[in-house]
């Protein structure tokens, strides 16, 4: 995790609220749409539950259908030649499945890494000798001018489906299905699998006996997500429909992969495909041959699919081992690196894993990365490139093409081969090419919104999922919260490199590779993060995955106000407040836990409370405690503040606490001092102070003394002159959570001060006296709040009693006897 970056921050404005009003969505969701430069029409397409797929028809559609109809009548052999990565695999399986079900005899060929990317003469000659009359490329071919000329000279027709950068001279294929060649705007973001899927859509009307193309969306989505093409327009619709199809798939190969990785289809997301399943498909081609992955996607039986899935898992573990070795080797070479680009080569690196390692180094250094594997007796090197936003890999390679044997790629990634004698010249030329594009690159990020951390909830995550699937061109929302009060901040137990913490009682925070010892002494952090859902044992909880964090900078203490109005001197509401007849009768709530005094402990001194009543336990001497005993001192305090806390102080062997305290019963369980190097064994046979704390109140209700600020804010005109505001806006302004904002706004509506329309509120009466106690809705919520507060407070005290007695009884027992 890098240092705190430069931030481009978006904030809701009048345009945001206008978009929210037009679409009928929250300002939060409208801001996310606005940040993606989507107008109302494009936004509606993205928000559609089942987006439509309107595929364009080029002017050669009839000629294309006639060619395949002729080949079908002649029982001609058709060959598919795809790439060895997941995009090529996915597109090849889509095309193979369609043609096979349409009645064609189909052969599918995939190159190995040793054969290299694209068409190779040896395989082409074998296909020609076997009598294939048509070759269809998938995710390759646009740069194979000579190989395609060879095929046509031998009497084999060629159709190219590809999306990679164009060469200076196009190959002379029968048909070229390429977004830039055809110059069709709707196709511009498609991957190789997307272009192959489009071909099946063009052919489907001529072969009604084959299942509709939509039945292969579960295959097409794999390449769409794997190749990181922009998820906008038609490509987004393809990805969203494909993800929905995958959740209902009956393909044995896909089911076997999900079973192997314990993925539940109904809750599957794009992350499950991108980070858990697609790496298994890529592993085969990275290590050896991609054929097992293709066979898996086309597997006809459950047993065959399971065997192939197990084989891919084994290959992926091998791939992970190679990746770790290459990463460590590259990092060792980069000690003291100060350049603007990274160009490294090594004879021990397997070429198949270089792209992954490039991406890892890119995340660390934020500059273009080139890694090369030296092969063929040290004469030839094959390289992979990854670059951050602001660079164009293919254009940089084109400026270096006089040094290269072969190259290809697109904006963010590429590959090439080169004579090793020219590596040094290439490094200089590539650096110059990148500098001419970007100059000195400054790491900065676009943050969607700065958000009050009290607003974070699982519902907010669900709202962001309306924009899913996420990927290039449509990234998962990146949010920022300043001065977030994190608790239980600690490193992971195994490596001591990852940070884990809690935000409130229900939100887990995690930051990979970012642990610093100073964090344990801080309680307030600035966070940049993405929202995720964690499902455990059927329950969902919100998680924050941090991209960046820092300890909140110290701020000068605010000045004390010159005057303040005591709560008891606030005048009662005047009689001019008009009465409001509630639509429904008020709820009459009683606490399910009656306010009963706790039984005083026979052991310990101090004060105990329940239901607002406090009871004192007589002092006892230390010698009166059960031998060998432990010393307990009650440090609780009673406060009228809604934030109610309890603290105990106990001296006893710490292992008793660690064995007895149950997770979830307390919001804090803190040792009086930190163990050396995090080793808890330090406490096994010594006495230490232990502090137990718990926040026992629900979210405090808004007080009517705050409403003057709310009313003033609601009446302020915005840039567009509209007084519309949302509950989210109010929560941000007042540093409230959604519950508090809802109560305040609904109460004002109840009093006739606001009008309400589609989750937005507009001030309708100004300068009118008001008092929350006159709102029936507020009274209902107050009764519910008091009942919940009473129940929580009593529950916490009973929990403390149980733990206290266990600690005293078990303090000097052997750890094996503890529960």
mmCIF file of C-alpha atoms in Angstrom, residues 300-534:
data_model
loop_
_atom_site.group_PDB
_atom_site.id
_atom_site.type_symbol
_atom_site.label_atom_id
_atom_site.label_comp_id
_atom_site.label_asym_id
_atom_site.label_seq_id
_atom_site.Cartn_x
_atom_site.Cartn_y
_atom_site.Cartn_z
ATOM 1 C CA UNK A 300 -19.758 -33.005 -21.412
ATOM 2 C CA UNK A 301 -19.821 -34.972 -18.137
ATOM 3 C CA UNK A 302 -19.507 -34.216 -14.433
ATOM 4 C CA UNK A 303 -16.667 -36.678 -13.831
ATOM 5 C CA UNK A 304 -14.558 -35.315 -16.682
ATOM 6 C CA UNK A 305 -15.168 -31.751 -15.501
ATOM 7 C CA UNK A 306 -14.114 -32.528 -11.923
ATOM 8 C CA UNK A 307 -10.906 -34.226 -13.070
ATOM 9 C CA UNK A 308 -10.002 -31.265 -15.271
ATOM 10 C CA UNK A 309 -10.821 -28.766 -12.514
ATOM 11 C CA UNK A 310 -8.484 -30.609 -10.132
ATOM 12 C CA UNK A 311 -5.749 -30.549 -12.782
ATOM 13 C CA UNK A 312 -6.157 -26.794 -13.249
ATOM 14 C CA UNK A 313 -5.979 -26.230 -9.487
ATOM 15 C CA UNK A 314 -2.666 -28.100 -9.383
ATOM 16 C CA UNK A 315 -1.310 -26.054 -12.297
ATOM 17 C CA UNK A 316 -2.432 -22.851 -10.584
ATOM 18 C CA UNK A 317 -0.530 -23.725 -7.416
ATOM 19 C CA UNK A 318 2.543 -24.253 -9.553
ATOM 20 C CA UNK A 319 1.915 -20.916 -11.249
ATOM 21 C CA UNK A 320 1.666 -19.169 -7.865
ATOM 22 C CA UNK A 321 5.016 -20.640 -6.843
ATOM 23 C CA UNK A 322 6.657 -19.336 -10.018
ATOM 24 C CA UNK A 323 5.058 -15.904 -9.558
ATOM 25 C CA UNK A 324 6.450 -15.579 -6.046
ATOM 26 C CA UNK A 325 9.935 -16.528 -7.199
ATOM 27 C CA UNK A 326 9.885 -14.025 -10.075
ATOM 28 C CA UNK A 327 8.508 -11.239 -7.864
ATOM 29 C CA UNK A 328 11.204 -11.723 -5.237
ATOM 30 C CA UNK A 329 13.899 -11.842 -7.917
ATOM 31 C CA UNK A 330 12.595 -8.656 -9.583
ATOM 32 C CA UNK A 331 12.343 -6.807 -6.262
ATOM 33 C CA UNK A 332 15.951 -7.716 -5.495
ATOM 34 C CA UNK A 333 17.006 -6.227 -8.852
ATOM 35 C CA UNK A 334 15.059 -3.033 -8.075
ATOM 36 C CA UNK A 335 16.888 -2.180 -4.867
ATOM 37 C CA UNK A 336 17.709 1.534 -5.146
ATOM 38 C CA UNK A 337 15.631 1.970 -8.322
ATOM 39 C CA UNK A 338 15.069 5.661 -9.175
ATOM 40 C CA UNK A 339 14.020 5.605 -12.840
ATOM 41 C CA UNK A 340 10.664 6.420 -14.433
ATOM 42 C CA UNK A 341 10.236 3.001 -16.055
ATOM 43 C CA UNK A 342 11.170 -0.544 -15.053
ATOM 44 C CA UNK A 343 12.835 -2.819 -17.622
ATOM 45 C CA UNK A 344 14.270 -6.127 -16.358
ATOM 46 C CA UNK A 345 15.315 -9.434 -17.939
ATOM 47 C CA UNK A 346 16.347 -12.812 -16.550
ATOM 48 C CA UNK A 347 17.070 -16.250 -17.989
ATOM 49 C CA UNK A 348 15.478 -18.004 -14.999
ATOM 50 C CA UNK A 349 12.051 -16.405 -15.341
ATOM 51 C CA UNK A 350 9.244 -18.407 -17.004
ATOM 52 C CA UNK A 351 7.536 -16.217 -19.574
ATOM 53 C CA UNK A 352 4.041 -17.393 -18.662
ATOM 54 C CA UNK A 353 3.934 -15.576 -15.303
ATOM 55 C CA UNK A 354 5.582 -12.291 -16.271
ATOM 56 C CA UNK A 355 2.328 -10.460 -16.925
ATOM 57 C CA UNK A 356 1.091 -11.136 -13.392
ATOM 58 C CA UNK A 357 4.386 -10.010 -11.894
ATOM 59 C CA UNK A 358 4.294 -6.853 -14.021
ATOM 60 C CA UNK A 359 0.900 -6.032 -12.514
ATOM 61 C CA UNK A 360 2.211 -6.598 -8.982
ATOM 62 C CA UNK A 361 5.178 -4.278 -9.546
ATOM 63 C CA UNK A 362 2.907 -1.744 -11.231
ATOM 64 C CA UNK A 363 0.798 -1.579 -8.079
ATOM 65 C CA UNK A 364 3.939 -0.932 -6.027
ATOM 66 C CA UNK A 365 5.831 1.530 -8.249
ATOM 67 C CA UNK A 366 3.028 3.156 -10.328
ATOM 68 C CA UNK A 367 5.155 3.281 -13.470
ATOM 69 C CA UNK A 368 5.432 1.223 -16.692
ATOM 70 C CA UNK A 369 6.911 -2.227 -16.049
ATOM 71 C CA UNK A 370 8.638 -4.485 -18.603
ATOM 72 C CA UNK A 371 9.788 -7.976 -17.639
ATOM 73 C CA UNK A 372 11.560 -10.304 -20.088
ATOM 74 C CA UNK A 373 12.305 -14.014 -20.029
ATOM 75 C CA UNK A 374 15.507 -14.895 -21.898
ATOM 76 C CA UNK A 375 14.995 -18.087 -23.909
ATOM 77 C CA UNK A 376 16.389 -20.090 -26.837
ATOM 78 C CA UNK A 377 19.932 -20.381 -25.577
ATOM 79 C CA UNK A 378 20.127 -16.737 -24.558
ATOM 80 C CA UNK A 379 19.448 -15.346 -28.030
ATOM 81 C CA UNK A 380 15.800 -14.304 -27.723
ATOM 82 C CA UNK A 381 13.839 -12.618 -24.931
ATOM 83 C CA UNK A 382 10.051 -12.558 -24.648
ATOM 84 C CA UNK A 383 8.576 -9.676 -22.690
ATOM 85 C CA UNK A 384 5.363 -8.561 -21.038
ATOM 86 C CA UNK A 385 4.392 -4.950 -20.276
ATOM 87 C CA UNK A 386 1.892 -3.306 -17.957
ATOM 88 C CA UNK A 387 1.431 0.443 -17.548
ATOM 89 C CA UNK A 388 -0.715 2.752 -15.375
ATOM 90 C CA UNK A 389 -3.334 5.169 -16.613
ATOM 91 C CA UNK A 390 -1.776 7.979 -18.624
ATOM 92 C CA UNK A 391 0.400 5.747 -20.828
ATOM 93 C CA UNK A 392 -0.276 3.816 -24.038
ATOM 94 C CA UNK A 393 1.727 0.594 -24.264
ATOM 95 C CA UNK A 394 1.090 -0.192 -27.937
ATOM 96 C CA UNK A 395 2.092 3.311 -29.050
ATOM 97 C CA UNK A 396 5.282 3.053 -27.008
ATOM 98 C CA UNK A 397 6.099 -0.302 -28.637
ATOM 99 C CA UNK A 398 5.463 1.147 -32.077
ATOM 100 C CA UNK A 399 8.146 3.755 -31.387
ATOM 101 C CA UNK A 400 10.527 0.885 -30.537
ATOM 102 C CA UNK A 401 9.512 -1.502 -33.322
ATOM 103 C CA UNK A 402 12.856 -1.156 -35.148
ATOM 104 C CA UNK A 403 14.395 -3.026 -32.197
ATOM 105 C CA UNK A 404 11.743 -5.755 -31.891
ATOM 106 C CA UNK A 405 11.147 -9.035 -33.662
ATOM 107 C CA UNK A 406 7.418 -9.109 -32.915
ATOM 108 C CA UNK A 407 5.017 -7.102 -30.762
ATOM 109 C CA UNK A 408 1.366 -6.443 -29.984
ATOM 110 C CA UNK A 409 -0.942 -5.102 -27.320
ATOM 111 C CA UNK A 410 -3.253 -2.255 -26.409
ATOM 112 C CA UNK A 411 -3.316 0.780 -24.106
ATOM 113 C CA UNK A 412 -2.482 -0.800 -20.735
ATOM 114 C CA UNK A 413 -0.692 -4.046 -21.661
ATOM 115 C CA UNK A 414 1.461 -5.579 -24.363
ATOM 116 C CA UNK A 415 3.966 -8.230 -25.290
ATOM 117 C CA UNK A 416 6.961 -8.588 -27.619
ATOM 118 C CA UNK A 417 10.040 -10.606 -28.540
ATOM 119 C CA UNK A 418 13.536 -9.197 -29.034
ATOM 120 C CA UNK A 419 17.133 -10.221 -29.637
ATOM 121 C CA UNK A 420 18.907 -10.106 -26.283
ATOM 122 C CA UNK A 421 21.696 -7.999 -27.792
ATOM 123 C CA UNK A 422 19.179 -5.166 -28.216
ATOM 124 C CA UNK A 423 17.682 -5.179 -24.701
ATOM 125 C CA UNK A 424 19.779 -2.228 -23.475
ATOM 126 C CA UNK A 425 18.826 -0.124 -26.532
ATOM 127 C CA UNK A 426 15.186 -1.094 -26.061
ATOM 128 C CA UNK A 427 15.238 -0.011 -22.398
ATOM 129 C CA UNK A 428 16.401 3.472 -23.398
ATOM 130 C CA UNK A 429 13.975 3.748 -26.323
ATOM 131 C CA UNK A 430 11.030 2.530 -24.261
ATOM 132 C CA UNK A 431 11.840 4.993 -21.482
ATOM 133 C CA UNK A 432 11.973 7.871 -23.984
ATOM 134 C CA UNK A 433 8.664 6.765 -25.513
ATOM 135 C CA UNK A 434 6.965 6.694 -22.106
ATOM 136 C CA UNK A 435 8.448 10.052 -21.102
ATOM 137 C CA UNK A 436 7.124 11.619 -24.290
ATOM 138 C CA UNK A 437 3.640 10.361 -23.414
ATOM 139 C CA UNK A 438 3.461 11.282 -19.768
ATOM 140 C CA UNK A 439 6.580 12.937 -18.467
ATOM 141 C CA UNK A 440 7.138 12.495 -14.747
ATOM 142 C CA UNK A 441 4.131 10.562 -13.516
ATOM 143 C CA UNK A 442 2.461 11.762 -10.309
ATOM 144 C CA UNK A 443 0.462 9.147 -8.470
ATOM 145 C CA UNK A 444 -3.058 10.469 -7.993
ATOM 146 C CA UNK A 445 -6.432 8.834 -7.632
ATOM 147 C CA UNK A 446 -10.040 9.730 -8.266
ATOM 148 C CA UNK A 447 -12.217 9.414 -5.156
ATOM 149 C CA UNK A 448 -15.949 9.157 -5.768
ATOM 150 C CA UNK A 449 -17.061 10.816 -2.546
ATOM 151 C CA UNK A 450 -15.925 11.791 0.930
ATOM 152 C CA UNK A 451 -18.323 10.052 3.267
ATOM 153 C CA UNK A 452 -19.168 10.369 6.927
ATOM 154 C CA UNK A 453 -18.074 6.973 8.362
ATOM 155 C CA UNK A 454 -21.282 6.787 10.405
ATOM 156 C CA UNK A 455 -23.222 6.458 7.131
ATOM 157 C CA UNK A 456 -21.518 3.225 6.151
ATOM 158 C CA UNK A 457 -23.847 0.257 6.109
ATOM 159 C CA UNK A 458 -24.586 -2.915 4.193
ATOM 160 C CA UNK A 459 -27.446 -1.061 2.496
ATOM 161 C CA UNK A 460 -24.921 1.389 1.061
ATOM 162 C CA UNK A 461 -22.949 -1.530 -0.387
ATOM 163 C CA UNK A 462 -26.159 -2.900 -1.909
ATOM 164 C CA UNK A 463 -26.765 0.502 -3.502
ATOM 165 C CA UNK A 464 -23.341 0.488 -5.143
ATOM 166 C CA UNK A 465 -24.016 -2.987 -6.558
ATOM 167 C CA UNK A 466 -26.611 -1.431 -8.854
ATOM 168 C CA UNK A 467 -23.625 -0.295 -10.942
ATOM 169 C CA UNK A 468 -21.990 -3.733 -11.020
ATOM 170 C CA UNK A 469 -20.209 -5.552 -12.545
ATOM 171 C CA UNK A 470 -17.144 -3.454 -11.863
ATOM 172 C CA UNK A 471 -13.915 -3.404 -13.807
ATOM 173 C CA UNK A 472 -11.895 -1.236 -16.159
ATOM 174 C CA UNK A 473 -13.957 1.797 -17.203
ATOM 175 C CA UNK A 474 -16.413 1.172 -14.379
ATOM 176 C CA UNK A 475 -14.347 0.758 -11.212
ATOM 177 C CA UNK A 476 -15.885 -0.163 -7.885
ATOM 178 C CA UNK A 477 -16.681 3.082 -6.027
ATOM 179 C CA UNK A 478 -13.694 4.490 -4.163
ATOM 180 C CA UNK A 479 -14.723 6.387 -1.022
ATOM 181 C CA UNK A 480 -12.873 8.438 1.563
ATOM 182 C CA UNK A 481 -13.587 8.973 5.248
ATOM 183 C CA UNK A 482 -11.516 11.300 7.396
ATOM 184 C CA UNK A 483 -11.029 10.896 11.144
ATOM 185 C CA UNK A 484 -12.629 7.469 11.187
ATOM 186 C CA UNK A 485 -12.553 6.061 14.738
ATOM 187 C CA UNK A 486 -11.013 2.617 14.305
ATOM 188 C CA UNK A 487 -10.776 0.188 17.204
ATOM 189 C CA UNK A 488 -9.058 -3.154 17.762
ATOM 190 C CA UNK A 489 -6.318 -2.093 15.330
ATOM 191 C CA UNK A 490 -3.848 -4.966 14.982
ATOM 192 C CA UNK A 491 -1.678 -6.876 12.494
ATOM 193 C CA UNK A 492 -2.398 -10.344 11.220
ATOM 194 C CA UNK A 493 -1.006 -13.126 13.380
ATOM 195 C CA UNK A 494 0.971 -14.953 10.697
ATOM 196 C CA UNK A 495 3.060 -12.381 8.846
ATOM 197 C CA UNK A 496 2.488 -9.208 10.934
ATOM 198 C CA UNK A 497 2.199 -7.251 7.655
ATOM 199 C CA UNK A 498 -1.564 -6.834 7.148
ATOM 200 C CA UNK A 499 -3.820 -4.508 9.149
ATOM 201 C CA UNK A 500 -7.180 -5.479 10.613
ATOM 202 C CA UNK A 501 -9.497 -3.240 12.615
ATOM 203 C CA UNK A 502 -13.110 -2.497 13.472
ATOM 204 C CA UNK A 503 -15.223 0.522 12.592
ATOM 205 C CA UNK A 504 -18.066 0.532 15.055
ATOM 206 C CA UNK A 505 -19.313 -2.873 16.119
ATOM 207 C CA UNK A 506 -20.285 -4.370 12.758
ATOM 208 C CA UNK A 507 -17.811 -3.160 10.120
ATOM 209 C CA UNK A 508 -14.530 -4.975 9.582
ATOM 210 C CA UNK A 509 -11.588 -3.048 8.111
ATOM 211 C CA UNK A 510 -8.679 -4.690 6.310
ATOM 212 C CA UNK A 511 -5.600 -3.301 4.561
ATOM 213 C CA UNK A 512 -3.184 -5.688 2.879
ATOM 214 C CA UNK A 513 0.538 -5.150 3.421
ATOM 215 C CA UNK A 514 0.097 -1.892 5.308
ATOM 216 C CA UNK A 515 0.772 -2.643 8.975
ATOM 217 C CA UNK A 516 2.871 -0.140 10.918
ATOM 218 C CA UNK A 517 3.580 -0.353 14.632
ATOM 219 C CA UNK A 518 2.515 3.278 15.183
ATOM 220 C CA UNK A 519 -1.066 2.415 14.234
ATOM 221 C CA UNK A 520 -1.707 0.656 17.540
ATOM 222 C CA UNK A 521 -1.364 3.987 19.378
ATOM 223 C CA UNK A 522 -3.810 5.832 17.115
ATOM 224 C CA UNK A 523 -7.579 5.850 17.213
ATOM 225 C CA UNK A 524 -8.442 8.238 14.376
ATOM 226 C CA UNK A 525 -7.543 7.412 10.765
ATOM 227 C CA UNK A 526 -8.042 8.838 7.293
ATOM 228 C CA UNK A 527 -9.216 6.059 4.973
ATOM 229 C CA UNK A 528 -9.603 5.542 1.229
ATOM 230 C CA UNK A 529 -11.462 2.309 0.615
ATOM 231 C CA UNK A 530 -13.904 0.181 -1.324
ATOM 232 C CA UNK A 531 -17.015 -1.427 0.133
ATOM 233 C CA UNK A 532 -17.282 -5.197 0.188
ATOM 234 C CA UNK A 533 -19.639 -7.769 1.607
ATOM 235 C CA UNK A 534 -18.399 -10.572 3.834
#
